[in-house]
Tab-separated table of C-alpha atoms in Angstrom:
chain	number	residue	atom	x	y	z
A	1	UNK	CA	-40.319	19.727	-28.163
A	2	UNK	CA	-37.793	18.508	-25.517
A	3	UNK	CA	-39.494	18.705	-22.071
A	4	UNK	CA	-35.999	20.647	-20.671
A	5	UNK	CA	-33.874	23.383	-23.034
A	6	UNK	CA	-32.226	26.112	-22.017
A	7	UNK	CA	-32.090	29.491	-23.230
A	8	UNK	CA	-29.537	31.744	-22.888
A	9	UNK	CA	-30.348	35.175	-23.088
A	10	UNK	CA	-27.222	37.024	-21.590
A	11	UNK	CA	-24.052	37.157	-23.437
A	12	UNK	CA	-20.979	34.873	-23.033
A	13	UNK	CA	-19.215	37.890	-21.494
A	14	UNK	CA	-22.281	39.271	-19.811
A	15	UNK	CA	-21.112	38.477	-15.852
A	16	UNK	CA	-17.364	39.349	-16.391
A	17	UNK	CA	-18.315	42.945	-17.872
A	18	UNK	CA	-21.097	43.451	-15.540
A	19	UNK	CA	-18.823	42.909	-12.580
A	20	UNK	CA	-16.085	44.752	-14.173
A	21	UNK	CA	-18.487	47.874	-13.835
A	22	UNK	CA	-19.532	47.215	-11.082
A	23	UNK	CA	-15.943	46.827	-9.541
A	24	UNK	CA	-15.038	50.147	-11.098
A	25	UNK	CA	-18.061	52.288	-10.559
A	26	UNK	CA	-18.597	50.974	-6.894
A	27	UNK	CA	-14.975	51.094	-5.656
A	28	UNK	CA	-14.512	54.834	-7.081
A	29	UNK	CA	-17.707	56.271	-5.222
A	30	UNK	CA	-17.767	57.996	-1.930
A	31	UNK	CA	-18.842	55.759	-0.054
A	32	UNK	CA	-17.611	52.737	-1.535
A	33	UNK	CA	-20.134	50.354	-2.488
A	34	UNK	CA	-20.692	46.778	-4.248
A	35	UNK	CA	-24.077	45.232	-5.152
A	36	UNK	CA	-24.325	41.328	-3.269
A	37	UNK	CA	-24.683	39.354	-6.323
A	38	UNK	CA	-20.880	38.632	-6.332
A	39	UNK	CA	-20.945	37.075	-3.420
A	40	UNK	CA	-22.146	33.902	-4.974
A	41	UNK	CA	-19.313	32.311	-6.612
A	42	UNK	CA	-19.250	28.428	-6.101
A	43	UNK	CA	-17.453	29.070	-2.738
A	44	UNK	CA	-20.103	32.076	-1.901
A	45	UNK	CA	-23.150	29.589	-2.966
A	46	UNK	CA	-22.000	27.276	-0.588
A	47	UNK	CA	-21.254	29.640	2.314
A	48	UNK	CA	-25.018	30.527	2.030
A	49	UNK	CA	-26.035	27.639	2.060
A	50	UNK	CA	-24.350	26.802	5.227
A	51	UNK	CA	-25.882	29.966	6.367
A	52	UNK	CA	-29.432	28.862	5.785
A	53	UNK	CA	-28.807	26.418	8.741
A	54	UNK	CA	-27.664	28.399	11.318
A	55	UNK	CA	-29.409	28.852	14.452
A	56	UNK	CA	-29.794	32.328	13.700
A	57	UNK	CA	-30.991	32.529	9.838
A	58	UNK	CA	-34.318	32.439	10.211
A	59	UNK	CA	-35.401	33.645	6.696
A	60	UNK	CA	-35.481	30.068	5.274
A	61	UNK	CA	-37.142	28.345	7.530
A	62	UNK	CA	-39.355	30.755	7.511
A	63	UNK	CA	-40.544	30.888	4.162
A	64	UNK	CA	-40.126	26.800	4.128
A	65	UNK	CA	-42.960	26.794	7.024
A	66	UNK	CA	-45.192	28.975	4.914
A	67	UNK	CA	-44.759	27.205	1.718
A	68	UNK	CA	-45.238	23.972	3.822
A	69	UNK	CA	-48.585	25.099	5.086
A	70	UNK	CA	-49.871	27.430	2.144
A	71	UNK	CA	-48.448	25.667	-0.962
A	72	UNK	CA	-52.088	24.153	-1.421
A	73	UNK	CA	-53.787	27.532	-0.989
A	74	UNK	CA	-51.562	29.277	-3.949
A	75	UNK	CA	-52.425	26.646	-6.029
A	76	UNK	CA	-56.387	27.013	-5.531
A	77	UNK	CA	-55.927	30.437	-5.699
A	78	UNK	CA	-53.955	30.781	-8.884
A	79	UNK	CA	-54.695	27.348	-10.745
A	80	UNK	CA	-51.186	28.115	-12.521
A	81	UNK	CA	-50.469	26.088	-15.611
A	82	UNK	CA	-46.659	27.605	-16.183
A	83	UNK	CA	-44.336	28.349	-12.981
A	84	UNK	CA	-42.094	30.823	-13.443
A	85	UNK	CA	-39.426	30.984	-10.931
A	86	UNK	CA	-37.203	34.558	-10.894
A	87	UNK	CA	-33.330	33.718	-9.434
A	88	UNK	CA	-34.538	30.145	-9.039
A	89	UNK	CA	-30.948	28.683	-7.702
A	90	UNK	CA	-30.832	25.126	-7.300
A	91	UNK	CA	-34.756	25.593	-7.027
A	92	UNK	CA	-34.760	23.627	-3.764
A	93	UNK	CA	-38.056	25.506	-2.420
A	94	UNK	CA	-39.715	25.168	-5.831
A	95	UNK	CA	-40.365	21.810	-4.724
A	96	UNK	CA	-43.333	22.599	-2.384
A	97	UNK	CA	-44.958	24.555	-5.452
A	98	UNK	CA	-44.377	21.890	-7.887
A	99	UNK	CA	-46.150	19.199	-5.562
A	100	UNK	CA	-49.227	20.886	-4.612
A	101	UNK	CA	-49.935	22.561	-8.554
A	102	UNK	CA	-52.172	19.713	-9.523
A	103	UNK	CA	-52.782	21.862	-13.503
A	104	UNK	CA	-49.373	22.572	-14.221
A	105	UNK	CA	-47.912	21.704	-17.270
A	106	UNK	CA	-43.972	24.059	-17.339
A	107	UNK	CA	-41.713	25.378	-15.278
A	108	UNK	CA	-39.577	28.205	-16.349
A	109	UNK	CA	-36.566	28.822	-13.955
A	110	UNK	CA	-34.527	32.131	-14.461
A	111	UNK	CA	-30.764	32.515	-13.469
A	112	UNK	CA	-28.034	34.021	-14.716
A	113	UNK	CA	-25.922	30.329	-13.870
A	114	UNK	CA	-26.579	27.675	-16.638
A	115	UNK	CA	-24.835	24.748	-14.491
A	116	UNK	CA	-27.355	25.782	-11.266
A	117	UNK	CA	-30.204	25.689	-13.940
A	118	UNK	CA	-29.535	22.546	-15.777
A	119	UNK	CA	-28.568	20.874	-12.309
A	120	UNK	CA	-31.989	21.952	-11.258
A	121	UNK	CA	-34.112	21.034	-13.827
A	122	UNK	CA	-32.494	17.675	-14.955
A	123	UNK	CA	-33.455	17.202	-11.107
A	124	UNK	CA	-36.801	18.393	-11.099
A	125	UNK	CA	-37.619	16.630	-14.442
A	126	UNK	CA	-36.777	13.219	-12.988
A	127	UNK	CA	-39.142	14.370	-9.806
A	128	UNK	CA	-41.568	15.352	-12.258
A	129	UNK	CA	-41.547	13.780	-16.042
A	130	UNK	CA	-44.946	15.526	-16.939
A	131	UNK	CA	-42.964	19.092	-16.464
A	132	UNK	CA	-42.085	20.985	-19.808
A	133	UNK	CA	-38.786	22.724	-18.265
A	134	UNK	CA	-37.679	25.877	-20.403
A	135	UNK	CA	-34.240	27.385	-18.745
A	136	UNK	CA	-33.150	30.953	-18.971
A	137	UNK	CA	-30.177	32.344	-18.545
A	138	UNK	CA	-30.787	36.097	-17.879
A	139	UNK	CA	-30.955	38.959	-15.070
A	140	UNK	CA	-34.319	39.303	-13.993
A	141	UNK	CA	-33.481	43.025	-14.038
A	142	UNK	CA	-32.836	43.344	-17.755
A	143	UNK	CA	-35.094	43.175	-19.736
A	144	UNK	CA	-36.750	39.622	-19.037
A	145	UNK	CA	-38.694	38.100	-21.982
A	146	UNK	CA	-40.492	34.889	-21.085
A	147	UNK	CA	-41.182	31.738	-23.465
A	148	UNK	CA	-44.680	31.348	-24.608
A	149	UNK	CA	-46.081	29.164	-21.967
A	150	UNK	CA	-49.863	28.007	-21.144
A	151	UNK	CA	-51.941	30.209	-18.358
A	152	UNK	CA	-52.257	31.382	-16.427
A	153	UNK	CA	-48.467	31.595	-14.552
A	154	UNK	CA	-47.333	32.034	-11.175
A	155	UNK	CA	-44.393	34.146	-11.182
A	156	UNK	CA	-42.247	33.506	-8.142
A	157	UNK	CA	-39.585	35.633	-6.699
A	158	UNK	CA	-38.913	34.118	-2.886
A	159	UNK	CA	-36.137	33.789	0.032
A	160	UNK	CA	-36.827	38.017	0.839
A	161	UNK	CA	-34.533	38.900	-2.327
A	162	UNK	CA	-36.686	42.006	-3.275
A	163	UNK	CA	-34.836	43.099	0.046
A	164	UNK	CA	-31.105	43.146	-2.025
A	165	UNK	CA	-33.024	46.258	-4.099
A	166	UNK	CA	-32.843	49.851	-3.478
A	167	UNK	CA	-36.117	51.252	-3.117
A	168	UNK	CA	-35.618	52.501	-7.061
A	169	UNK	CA	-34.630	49.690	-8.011
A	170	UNK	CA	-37.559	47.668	-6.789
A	171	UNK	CA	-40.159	49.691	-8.231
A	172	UNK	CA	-37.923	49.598	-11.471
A	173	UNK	CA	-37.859	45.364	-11.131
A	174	UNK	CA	-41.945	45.563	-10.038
A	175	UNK	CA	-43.297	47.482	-12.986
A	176	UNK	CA	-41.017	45.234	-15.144
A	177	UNK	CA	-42.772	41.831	-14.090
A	178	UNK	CA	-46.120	44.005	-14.009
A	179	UNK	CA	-45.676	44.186	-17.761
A	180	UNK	CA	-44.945	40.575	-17.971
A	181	UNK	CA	-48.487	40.043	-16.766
A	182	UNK	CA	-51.912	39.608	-18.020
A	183	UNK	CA	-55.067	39.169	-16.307
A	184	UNK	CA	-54.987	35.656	-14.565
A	185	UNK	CA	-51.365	35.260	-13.599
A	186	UNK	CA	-50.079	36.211	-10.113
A	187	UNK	CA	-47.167	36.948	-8.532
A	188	UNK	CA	-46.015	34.880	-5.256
A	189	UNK	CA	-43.536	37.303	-3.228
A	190	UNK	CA	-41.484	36.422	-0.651
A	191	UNK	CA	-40.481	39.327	1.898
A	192	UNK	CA	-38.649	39.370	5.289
A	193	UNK	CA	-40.744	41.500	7.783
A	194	UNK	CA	-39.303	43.904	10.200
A	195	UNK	CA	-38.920	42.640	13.387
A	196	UNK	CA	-36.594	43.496	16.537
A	197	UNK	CA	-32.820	45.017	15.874
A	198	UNK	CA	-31.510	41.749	18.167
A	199	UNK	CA	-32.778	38.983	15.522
A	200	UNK	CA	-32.511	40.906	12.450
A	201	UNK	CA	-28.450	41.609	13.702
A	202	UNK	CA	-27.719	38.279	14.500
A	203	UNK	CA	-29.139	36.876	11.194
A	204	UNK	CA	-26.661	38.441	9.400
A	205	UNK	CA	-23.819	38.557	11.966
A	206	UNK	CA	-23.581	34.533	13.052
A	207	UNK	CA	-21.381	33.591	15.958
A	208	UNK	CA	-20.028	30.711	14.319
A	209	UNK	CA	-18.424	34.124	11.527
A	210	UNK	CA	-20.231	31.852	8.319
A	211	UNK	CA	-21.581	35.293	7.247
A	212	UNK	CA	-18.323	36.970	8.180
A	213	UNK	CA	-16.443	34.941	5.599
A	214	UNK	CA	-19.721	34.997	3.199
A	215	UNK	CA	-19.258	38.958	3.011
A	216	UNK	CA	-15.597	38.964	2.615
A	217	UNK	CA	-15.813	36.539	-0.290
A	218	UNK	CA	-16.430	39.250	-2.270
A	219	UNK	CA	-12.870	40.472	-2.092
A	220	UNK	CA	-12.140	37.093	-3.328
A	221	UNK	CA	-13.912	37.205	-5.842
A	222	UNK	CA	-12.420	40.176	-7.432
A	223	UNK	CA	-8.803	38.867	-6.353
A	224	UNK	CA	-9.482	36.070	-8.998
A	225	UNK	CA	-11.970	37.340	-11.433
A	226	UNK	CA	-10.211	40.781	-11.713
A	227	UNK	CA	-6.650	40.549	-10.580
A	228	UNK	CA	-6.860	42.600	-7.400
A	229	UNK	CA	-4.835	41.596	-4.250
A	230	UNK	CA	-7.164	42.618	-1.606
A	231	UNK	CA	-6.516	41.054	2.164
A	232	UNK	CA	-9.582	39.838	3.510
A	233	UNK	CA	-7.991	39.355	7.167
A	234	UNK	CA	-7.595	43.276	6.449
A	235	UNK	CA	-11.277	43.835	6.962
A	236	UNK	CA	-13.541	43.401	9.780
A	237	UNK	CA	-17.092	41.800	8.824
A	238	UNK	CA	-20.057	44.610	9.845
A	239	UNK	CA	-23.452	44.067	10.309
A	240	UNK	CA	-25.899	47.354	10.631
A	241	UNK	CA	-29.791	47.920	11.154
A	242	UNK	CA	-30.942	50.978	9.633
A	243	UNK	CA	-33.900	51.870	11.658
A	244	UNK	CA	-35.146	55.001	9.073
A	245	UNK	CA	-34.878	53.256	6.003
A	246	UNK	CA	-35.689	49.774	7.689
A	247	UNK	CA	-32.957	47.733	6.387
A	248	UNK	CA	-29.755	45.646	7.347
A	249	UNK	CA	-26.429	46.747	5.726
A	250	UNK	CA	-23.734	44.650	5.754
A	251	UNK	CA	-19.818	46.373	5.182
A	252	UNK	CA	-16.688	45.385	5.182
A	253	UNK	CA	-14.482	48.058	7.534
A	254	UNK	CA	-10.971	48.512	6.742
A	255	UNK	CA	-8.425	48.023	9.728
A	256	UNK	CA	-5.776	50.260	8.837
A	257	UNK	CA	-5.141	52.077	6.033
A	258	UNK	CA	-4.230	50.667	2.936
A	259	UNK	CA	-4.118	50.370	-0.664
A	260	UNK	CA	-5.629	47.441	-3.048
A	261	UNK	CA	-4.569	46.939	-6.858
A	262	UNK	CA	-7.100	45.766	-9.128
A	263	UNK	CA	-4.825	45.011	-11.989
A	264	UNK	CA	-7.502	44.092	-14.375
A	265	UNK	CA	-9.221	47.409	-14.176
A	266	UNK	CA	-5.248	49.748	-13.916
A	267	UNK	CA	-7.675	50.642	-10.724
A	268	UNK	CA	-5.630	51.542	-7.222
A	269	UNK	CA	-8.221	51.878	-4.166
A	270	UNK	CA	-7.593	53.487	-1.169
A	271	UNK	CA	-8.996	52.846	2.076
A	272	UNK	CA	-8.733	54.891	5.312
A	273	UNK	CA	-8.003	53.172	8.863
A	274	UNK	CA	-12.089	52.514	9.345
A	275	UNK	CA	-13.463	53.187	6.167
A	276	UNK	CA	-16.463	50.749	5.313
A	277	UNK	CA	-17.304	49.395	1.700
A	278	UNK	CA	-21.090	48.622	1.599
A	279	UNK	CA	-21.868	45.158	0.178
A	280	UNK	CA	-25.031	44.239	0.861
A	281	UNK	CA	-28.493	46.409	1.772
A	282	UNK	CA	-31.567	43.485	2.876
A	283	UNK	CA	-34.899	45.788	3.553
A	284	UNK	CA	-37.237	44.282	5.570
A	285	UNK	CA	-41.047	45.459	5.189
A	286	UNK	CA	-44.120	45.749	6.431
A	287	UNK	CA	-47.563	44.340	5.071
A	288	UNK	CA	-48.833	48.060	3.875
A	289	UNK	CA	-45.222	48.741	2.345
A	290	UNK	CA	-45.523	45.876	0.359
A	291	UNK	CA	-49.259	46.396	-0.528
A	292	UNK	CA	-48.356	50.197	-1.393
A	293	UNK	CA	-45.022	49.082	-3.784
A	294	UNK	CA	-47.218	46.499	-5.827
A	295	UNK	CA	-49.878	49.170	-6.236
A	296	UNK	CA	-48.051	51.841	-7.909
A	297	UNK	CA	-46.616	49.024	-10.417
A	298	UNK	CA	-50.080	48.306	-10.906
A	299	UNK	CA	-50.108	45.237	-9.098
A	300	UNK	CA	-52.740	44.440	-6.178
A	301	UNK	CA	-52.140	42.089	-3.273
A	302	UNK	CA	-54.674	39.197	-2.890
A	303	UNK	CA	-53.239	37.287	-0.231
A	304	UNK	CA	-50.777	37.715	2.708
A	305	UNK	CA	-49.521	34.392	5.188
A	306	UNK	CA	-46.674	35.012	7.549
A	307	UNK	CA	-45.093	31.784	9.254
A	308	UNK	CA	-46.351	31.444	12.747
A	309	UNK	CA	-44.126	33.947	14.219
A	310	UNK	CA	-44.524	36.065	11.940
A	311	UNK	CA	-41.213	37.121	10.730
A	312	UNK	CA	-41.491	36.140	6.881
A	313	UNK	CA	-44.375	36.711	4.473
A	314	UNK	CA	-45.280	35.197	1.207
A	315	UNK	CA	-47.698	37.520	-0.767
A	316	UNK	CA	-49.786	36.975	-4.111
A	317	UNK	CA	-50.984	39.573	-6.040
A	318	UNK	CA	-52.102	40.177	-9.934
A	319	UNK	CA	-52.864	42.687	-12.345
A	320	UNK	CA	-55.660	45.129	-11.237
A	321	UNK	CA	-57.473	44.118	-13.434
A	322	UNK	CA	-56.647	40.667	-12.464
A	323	UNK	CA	-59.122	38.044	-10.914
């Protein structure tokens, strides 16, 4: 068998129609909303990346210190043959996981962009020759099927993105991975803990305005993919903490009041002076939270770390039945 293939599991068409109704459905509620996965166009990708550096992002470096200082700890904890890496990206912190798993034998990246994924693991496989890489093209929220790998895995889902889901939705996405499990494999979590309303505000509203033009690529976006002629000057960039439901929301607020075409869809949307489209929700959590969600997918938590300031954790837990 080739040590990298990819496997595409979504259709050709699967990211055009998914935004379409998204676009649609999101645009004709009250209030307007838009999931944050179409932020990350080639543009958006790089905006975020840029964002990772700023002064006041500290999610990344974060998680980097922890997987710095733990990566040798998972392994002896989970002696993981197969790495499976949910929303992997351009698998940049996989890195620190790949070194310190002395046993392991594949990696199996999920994504739903085949150039980030064969970027990645043409990379990785030159870092690491031994590596059976199997690529897959798919939303980790639909119905993931994995490749049959050795065990046990280490399923990795990291950079806080459990924080993107709805509280449904996560305990949707958690019993879903749950089922992916047997006795033996884990799953390494990364999650952004709650902190004060100063830091967690000015992670996601930058002075240098990266994350202003990160949320307003959205409107881009749909300006190309769908046809629509939305201004982004015409919106102001808003960044929110929710203290009841413990989350950041980030909006786009209209100006005045206007009207936006989205020829692709016959869709006209209508926005009053002030009216705010939500784009983003990021939930922080707490170690009991997190314990509490992985129980009632029938997951327990085995290990907690937090970097040294404690404003990220990484978490392992396995089936309850699980060693």
């Amino acid at each position: 068998m080739s040590p990298f293939t990819v496997t595409r599991t979504l259709p050709a068409d699967a990211t055009a129609a998914a935004l379409r109704s998204d676009v649609l459905h999101g645009l004709t509620r009250d209030p307007k909303q838009l999931p944050p996965k179409w932020f990350y166009d080639a543009h958006g990708s790089e905006l975020f990346e840029d964002i990772t550096r700023l002064p006041e992002y500290y999610p990344t470096r974060a998680e980097r210190e922890i997987l710095t200082h733990r990566a040798g700890d998972i392994a002896q904890a989970t002696g993981a043959r197969t790495l499976v890496e949910l929303g992997s990206g351009s698998s940049e912190k996989t890195r620190y996981l790949l070194e310190a798993l002395a046993g392991l034998t594949a990696y199996v990246p999920v994504d739903v962009s085949e150039s980030a994924l064969t970027q990645a693991g043409e990379s990785l496989l030159a870092e690491h020759p031994e590596l059976t890489v199997h690529a897959l093209v798919a939303d980790f929220q639909s119905g993931l099927t994995l490749p049959e790998t050795p065990g046990p895995r280490l399923i990795a889902f990291l950079g806080g993105t459990i924080g993107n889901l709805l509280p449904d939705e996560r305990a949707v996405f958690l019993s879903a991975v749950s089922s992916l499990m047997t006795p033996g494999d884990f799953l390494l979590l990364g999650t952004d803990l709650v902190k004060d309303e100063r830091t967690l505000v000015a992670a996601y509203d930058d002075s240098a305005g990266v994350t202003a033009a990160f949320n307003k690529n959205v409107l881009t976006v749909m300006n190309r993919e769908l046809e629509a002629d939305f201004d982004p000057d015409a919106f102001d960039h808003v960044a929110l903490w929710d203290a009841e439901n413990e989350w950041i929301e980030m909006r786009l607020r209209a100006r005045t009041a206007m009207t936006a075409k989205v020829r692709a869809l016959d869709l006209a949307v209508s926005f009053a002076e002030g009216e705010e489209l939500r784009t983003e929700v990021s939930a922080k959590f707490r170690e009991y939270r997190v314990r509490a969600e992985l129980g009632a997918a029938g997951l327990e938590l085995r290990r907690w770390w937090t970097d040294e300031e404690g404003r990220f954790a990484l978490s392992l837990a396995s089936t309850a039945d699980g060693r």
